[in-house]
Structures are given as C-alpha cells and as structure tokens.
Amino acid sequence: GLSWASSTVVNNVFLVFSFTQTDQMVRSTNNAVNFIQITLPVSAKWAYVTSNFDTAVAVSRSGDSAVYSVDDGISWTLTQLPVTESWVSVVPLDDRFFAIATDGVTASSKLSDLNTWQLQRELPTSTHEYVSMTSTLATIVVLAAKTATEPAFYVLSSDRGLNWSIEQNLDADVDWTTIGRWPWAISL
C-alpha cells in the first residue's frame, strides 16, 4: 500500500499525495468520505502538495519533477524544476509558486506559466537541512532542522525570496519538523 504524505484543498476538493514511489494520487469531492484514484504523468516520491485555491502544485522528493493541476486535481501536467534536488516544500505567494530543497536551493514559477521554473536566491548557507516552508502576504518563512550540535532556526524573506535573514534559533531540546500557515506555528 501507499503511505500518504501531503494534502491540500483546492476549490473544496481534497488532494492527497504519497511519499511512496508512485504515479497515483487521490482526490475527494465529498469532504474526504470517498476518494478517487488519479494517475499522474510521472512516478515520483512526492514531497509536498499545495494550492492557491485555483491551482495545485506538487514537487517530487528527489529529482526535478513537479506536477500541477488547474482543474481541481482531475488532470495533471508534468513540469520540470530547474535542477535535480531533494525538494521538500512548495508554497504559493502572490502570482508565483516557490519551492525549496533541503540544501537551501529555491526555485519559483509564475502562476501564468507553471511550465517554467527559475532558480531563486539560495537560503543562507547552513549545515542544517531545510525541512518546511509556509507563506503569507509577501512573506516566506522556512524552517531549518536542528543538527547534533545546533538548534533549529527559521529564515524569513519579506521580498518574495530575493533576500533571506536568519530570524531566530528555536528550543534546542525540541526536534522541530513543520512550519504552518501564518500566523504560523512550528510543530514537532
């Protein structure tokens, strides 16, 4: 069976992706009571799916594959990220989608042309692994996991990913893994 990893809602339709290598995802139009399996244009270990209420985008955990849907998850179009990476998250912001990889590489695509992704300015160099991202208004917040010797921290961009600043170290005794929507929350 598949292990489900990430979900989003677009136009009241639930979309769920697996982190198991697969070309399948599921969607539900009745409050997640019943799900219909949908075939994707490529098989991947899906890291994350998000939406901006009209368009859904998912990035693969390894490689350069991403898919997007403009019809509530009924059909999906394959698109290529600009480099092969370990992608972990994708978020909408204004007229774009932004993706991050564990090593701090970032990419973005205009909503009007999701077939074209461009590299953005990398996150601050770190021995940490970037693990989660959220966005709101003009701000992107990215969580970096703790290492054996250093606490987790988060970085912030208030100019659509052009500049990044390290904002705060987090409690060193906690293994932070996820950052949620703004006003955002960090969770275990």
C-alpha positions as a Markdown table, in Angstrom:
| # | Residue | x | y | z |
|---|---|---|---|---|
| 1 | Gly | 0.0 | 0.0 | 0.0 |
| 2 | Leu | 0.9 | 3.6 | -0.3 |
| 3 | Ser | 1.9 | 5.9 | 2.6 |
| 4 | Trp | 0.2 | 9.3 | 2.3 |
| 5 | Ala | 2.4 | 12.3 | 2.9 |
| 6 | Ser | 0.9 | 15.6 | 1.9 |
| 7 | Ser | -2.5 | 17.1 | 1.2 |
| 8 | Thr | -4.2 | 20.3 | 0.2 |
| 9 | Val | -7.6 | 21.6 | -0.7 |
| 10 | Val | -8.4 | 23.4 | -4.0 |
| 11 | Asn | -12.0 | 24.6 | -4.6 |
| 12 | Asn | -13.3 | 22.4 | -1.8 |
| 13 | Val | -11.6 | 19.3 | -3.3 |
| 14 | Phe | -9.2 | 17.3 | -1.1 |
| 15 | Leu | -6.0 | 16.3 | -2.9 |
| 16 | Val | -3.6 | 13.8 | -1.3 |
| 17 | Phe | -0.1 | 12.7 | -2.4 |
| 18 | Ser | 2.1 | 9.8 | -1.3 |
| 19 | Phe | 5.8 | 9.9 | -0.5 |
| 20 | Thr | 6.0 | 6.3 | -1.7 |
| 21 | Gln | 7.3 | 6.0 | -5.3 |
| 22 | Thr | 4.1 | 6.1 | -7.3 |
| 23 | Asp | 2.2 | 7.8 | -10.2 |
| 24 | Gln | -1.0 | 7.8 | -8.2 |
| 25 | Met | -2.7 | 10.4 | -6.0 |
| 26 | Val | -6.3 | 10.6 | -4.7 |
| 27 | Arg | -8.9 | 13.3 | -4.6 |
| 28 | Ser | -12.2 | 13.7 | -2.8 |
| 29 | Thr | -15.1 | 16.0 | -3.6 |
| 30 | Asn | -17.3 | 14.9 | -0.6 |
| 31 | Asn | -15.4 | 16.0 | 2.5 |
| 32 | Ala | -12.9 | 13.2 | 2.3 |
| 33 | Val | -15.6 | 10.5 | 2.7 |
| 34 | Asn | -14.7 | 8.8 | -0.6 |
| 35 | Phe | -11.5 | 9.1 | -2.7 |
| 36 | Ile | -10.9 | 8.6 | -6.4 |
| 37 | Gln | -7.5 | 7.5 | -7.5 |
| 38 | Ile | -5.9 | 9.7 | -10.2 |
| 39 | Thr | -2.9 | 8.7 | -12.4 |
| 40 | Leu | -0.2 | 11.3 | -12.6 |
| 41 | Pro | 2.0 | 11.9 | -15.7 |
| 42 | Val | 5.2 | 10.7 | -13.8 |
| 43 | Ser | 6.1 | 8.4 | -11.0 |
| 44 | Ala | 7.9 | 10.0 | -8.1 |
| 45 | Lys | 8.2 | 10.1 | -4.3 |
| 46 | Trp | 6.0 | 13.2 | -3.7 |
| 47 | Ala | 7.3 | 15.6 | -1.1 |
| 48 | Tyr | 4.7 | 18.2 | -0.8 |
| 49 | Val | 1.5 | 19.5 | -2.5 |
| 50 | Thr | -0.1 | 22.9 | -2.1 |
| 51 | Ser | -2.6 | 25.2 | -3.7 |
| 52 | Asn | -3.6 | 28.8 | -4.1 |
| 53 | Phe | -7.3 | 27.9 | -4.2 |
| 54 | Asp | -7.4 | 27.5 | -8.0 |
| 55 | Thr | -4.2 | 25.7 | -8.9 |
| 56 | Ala | -2.4 | 22.8 | -7.2 |
| 57 | Val | 1.3 | 22.1 | -7.4 |
| 58 | Ala | 3.3 | 19.1 | -6.1 |
| 59 | Val | 7.1 | 18.6 | -6.1 |
| 60 | Ser | 9.0 | 15.3 | -6.0 |
| 61 | Arg | 11.2 | 14.5 | -3.1 |
| 62 | Ser | 14.1 | 13.7 | -5.4 |
| 63 | Gly | 14.8 | 14.7 | -9.0 |
| 64 | Asp | 13.4 | 17.6 | -10.9 |
| 65 | Ser | 9.8 | 16.6 | -11.4 |
| 66 | Ala | 6.8 | 18.7 | -10.4 |
| 67 | Val | 3.1 | 18.5 | -11.5 |
| 68 | Tyr | 0.3 | 21.0 | -11.5 |
| 69 | Ser | -3.4 | 20.9 | -11.9 |
| 70 | Val | -5.8 | 23.7 | -12.9 |
| 71 | Asp | -9.0 | 21.6 | -12.8 |
| 72 | Asp | -9.3 | 20.6 | -9.1 |
| 73 | Gly | -6.9 | 17.6 | -9.5 |
| 74 | Ile | -8.7 | 15.8 | -12.3 |
| 75 | Ser | -5.8 | 16.1 | -14.6 |
| 76 | Trp | -2.1 | 16.9 | -14.0 |
| 77 | Thr | 0.6 | 18.4 | -16.2 |
| 78 | Leu | 4.3 | 17.5 | -15.8 |
| 79 | Thr | 6.7 | 20.3 | -15.4 |
| 80 | Gln | 10.5 | 20.3 | -14.7 |
| 81 | Leu | 12.1 | 22.1 | -11.8 |
| 82 | Pro | 15.4 | 23.9 | -12.9 |
| 83 | Val | 17.8 | 21.4 | -11.1 |
| 84 | Thr | 17.8 | 17.9 | -9.6 |
| 85 | Glu | 17.5 | 18.3 | -5.8 |
| 86 | Ser | 15.9 | 16.9 | -2.7 |
| 87 | Trp | 12.8 | 19.2 | -2.9 |
| 88 | Val | 10.8 | 19.3 | 0.4 |
| 89 | Ser | 8.2 | 22.0 | 0.1 |
| 90 | Val | 6.3 | 24.3 | -2.3 |
| 91 | Val | 4.1 | 27.3 | -1.4 |
| 92 | Pro | 2.0 | 29.9 | -3.3 |
| 93 | Leu | 2.8 | 33.6 | -2.9 |
| 94 | Asp | 1.2 | 36.3 | -4.9 |
| 95 | Asp | 1.4 | 35.3 | -8.6 |
| 96 | Arg | 4.0 | 32.6 | -8.0 |
| 97 | Phe | 4.8 | 29.2 | -6.5 |
| 98 | Phe | 8.1 | 28.9 | -4.6 |
| 99 | Ala | 9.9 | 25.5 | -4.0 |
| 100 | Ile | 12.8 | 24.7 | -1.6 |
| 101 | Ala | 15.2 | 21.9 | -1.4 |
| 102 | Thr | 16.9 | 20.5 | 1.8 |
| 103 | Asp | 20.2 | 22.3 | 1.0 |
| 104 | Gly | 18.6 | 25.7 | 0.6 |
| 105 | Val | 18.2 | 25.8 | -3.2 |
| 106 | Thr | 15.0 | 27.7 | -4.1 |
| 107 | Ala | 13.0 | 28.0 | -7.4 |
| 108 | Ser | 9.9 | 29.8 | -8.4 |
| 109 | Ser | 7.4 | 29.8 | -11.2 |
| 110 | Lys | 4.8 | 32.3 | -12.3 |
| 111 | Leu | 1.2 | 31.1 | -11.9 |
| 112 | Ser | 0.7 | 32.2 | -15.6 |
| 113 | Asp | 3.5 | 29.8 | -16.8 |
| 114 | Leu | 4.0 | 26.8 | -14.5 |
| 115 | Asn | 6.0 | 25.1 | -17.2 |
| 116 | Thr | 8.9 | 27.4 | -16.5 |
| 117 | Trp | 10.7 | 27.4 | -13.2 |
| 118 | Gln | 13.7 | 29.6 | -12.4 |
| 119 | Leu | 16.3 | 29.4 | -9.7 |
| 120 | Gln | 16.0 | 32.0 | -7.0 |
| 121 | Arg | 18.5 | 33.2 | -4.4 |
| 122 | Glu | 19.6 | 30.4 | -2.1 |
| 123 | Leu | 18.7 | 30.3 | 1.5 |
| 124 | Pro | 21.6 | 31.1 | 4.0 |
| 125 | Thr | 24.3 | 28.5 | 3.8 |
| 126 | Ser | 24.0 | 26.1 | 6.7 |
| 127 | Thr | 24.9 | 22.7 | 8.0 |
| 128 | His | 21.2 | 22.4 | 8.8 |
| 129 | Glu | 18.7 | 20.7 | 6.5 |
| 130 | Tyr | 15.8 | 22.9 | 5.4 |
| 131 | Val | 12.6 | 20.9 | 6.1 |
| 132 | Ser | 9.4 | 23.0 | 5.8 |
| 133 | Met | 8.1 | 26.3 | 4.4 |
| 134 | Thr | 5.0 | 28.5 | 4.6 |
| 135 | Ser | 3.9 | 31.8 | 3.1 |
| 136 | Thr | 1.5 | 34.7 | 3.7 |
| 137 | Leu | 1.1 | 38.1 | 2.1 |
| 138 | Ala | 4.6 | 39.0 | 1.0 |
| 139 | Thr | 6.5 | 36.8 | 3.5 |
| 140 | Ile | 8.1 | 33.4 | 3.1 |
| 141 | Val | 9.2 | 31.5 | 6.3 |
| 142 | Val | 11.4 | 28.4 | 6.1 |
| 143 | Leu | 12.3 | 26.0 | 8.9 |
| 144 | Ala | 15.8 | 24.5 | 9.3 |
| 145 | Ala | 16.0 | 21.3 | 11.4 |
| 146 | Lys | 18.4 | 21.1 | 14.3 |
| 147 | Thr | 21.7 | 19.3 | 14.0 |
| 148 | Ala | 23.5 | 17.2 | 16.6 |
| 149 | Thr | 25.2 | 20.4 | 17.9 |
| 150 | Glu | 23.0 | 23.3 | 16.9 |
| 151 | Pro | 19.3 | 24.2 | 17.5 |
| 152 | Ala | 16.7 | 24.5 | 14.7 |
| 153 | Phe | 16.1 | 28.0 | 13.3 |
| 154 | Tyr | 13.9 | 29.7 | 10.8 |
| 155 | Val | 14.7 | 32.1 | 8.0 |
| 156 | Leu | 12.5 | 34.8 | 6.6 |
| 157 | Ser | 12.1 | 36.7 | 3.3 |
| 158 | Ser | 9.8 | 39.7 | 3.1 |
| 159 | Asp | 10.6 | 40.5 | -0.5 |
| 160 | Arg | 9.5 | 37.3 | -2.4 |
| 161 | Gly | 12.7 | 35.3 | -1.9 |
| 162 | Leu | 15.2 | 38.0 | -3.1 |
| 163 | Asn | 16.8 | 38.3 | 0.4 |
| 164 | Trp | 16.8 | 36.0 | 3.4 |
| 165 | Ser | 17.6 | 36.6 | 7.0 |
| 166 | Ile | 18.0 | 34.1 | 9.9 |
| 167 | Glu | 15.4 | 35.2 | 12.4 |
| 168 | Gln | 15.6 | 33.0 | 15.5 |
| 169 | Asn | 17.1 | 29.9 | 17.0 |
| 170 | Leu | 14.5 | 27.6 | 18.4 |
| 171 | Asp | 14.5 | 25.4 | 21.5 |
| 172 | Ala | 17.5 | 23.1 | 21.2 |
| 173 | Asp | 15.7 | 20.3 | 23.1 |
| 174 | Val | 12.9 | 20.0 | 20.5 |
| 175 | Asp | 13.1 | 18.3 | 17.1 |
| 176 | Trp | 11.1 | 20.8 | 15.0 |
| 177 | Thr | 9.8 | 19.4 | 11.8 |
| 178 | Thr | 7.0 | 21.5 | 10.4 |
| 179 | Ile | 6.0 | 25.2 | 10.0 |
| 180 | Gly | 2.4 | 26.0 | 9.4 |
| 181 | Arg | 0.3 | 28.8 | 7.9 |
| 182 | Trp | 0.7 | 32.4 | 9.0 |
| 183 | Pro | 0.1 | 33.4 | 11.7 |
| 184 | Trp | 2.4 | 30.5 | 11.6 |
| 185 | Ala | 3.1 | 27.8 | 14.1 |
| 186 | Ile | 6.1 | 25.4 | 14.3 |
| 187 | Ser | 5.4 | 21.9 | 15.4 |
| 188 | Leu | 7.1 | 18.7 | 16.4 |
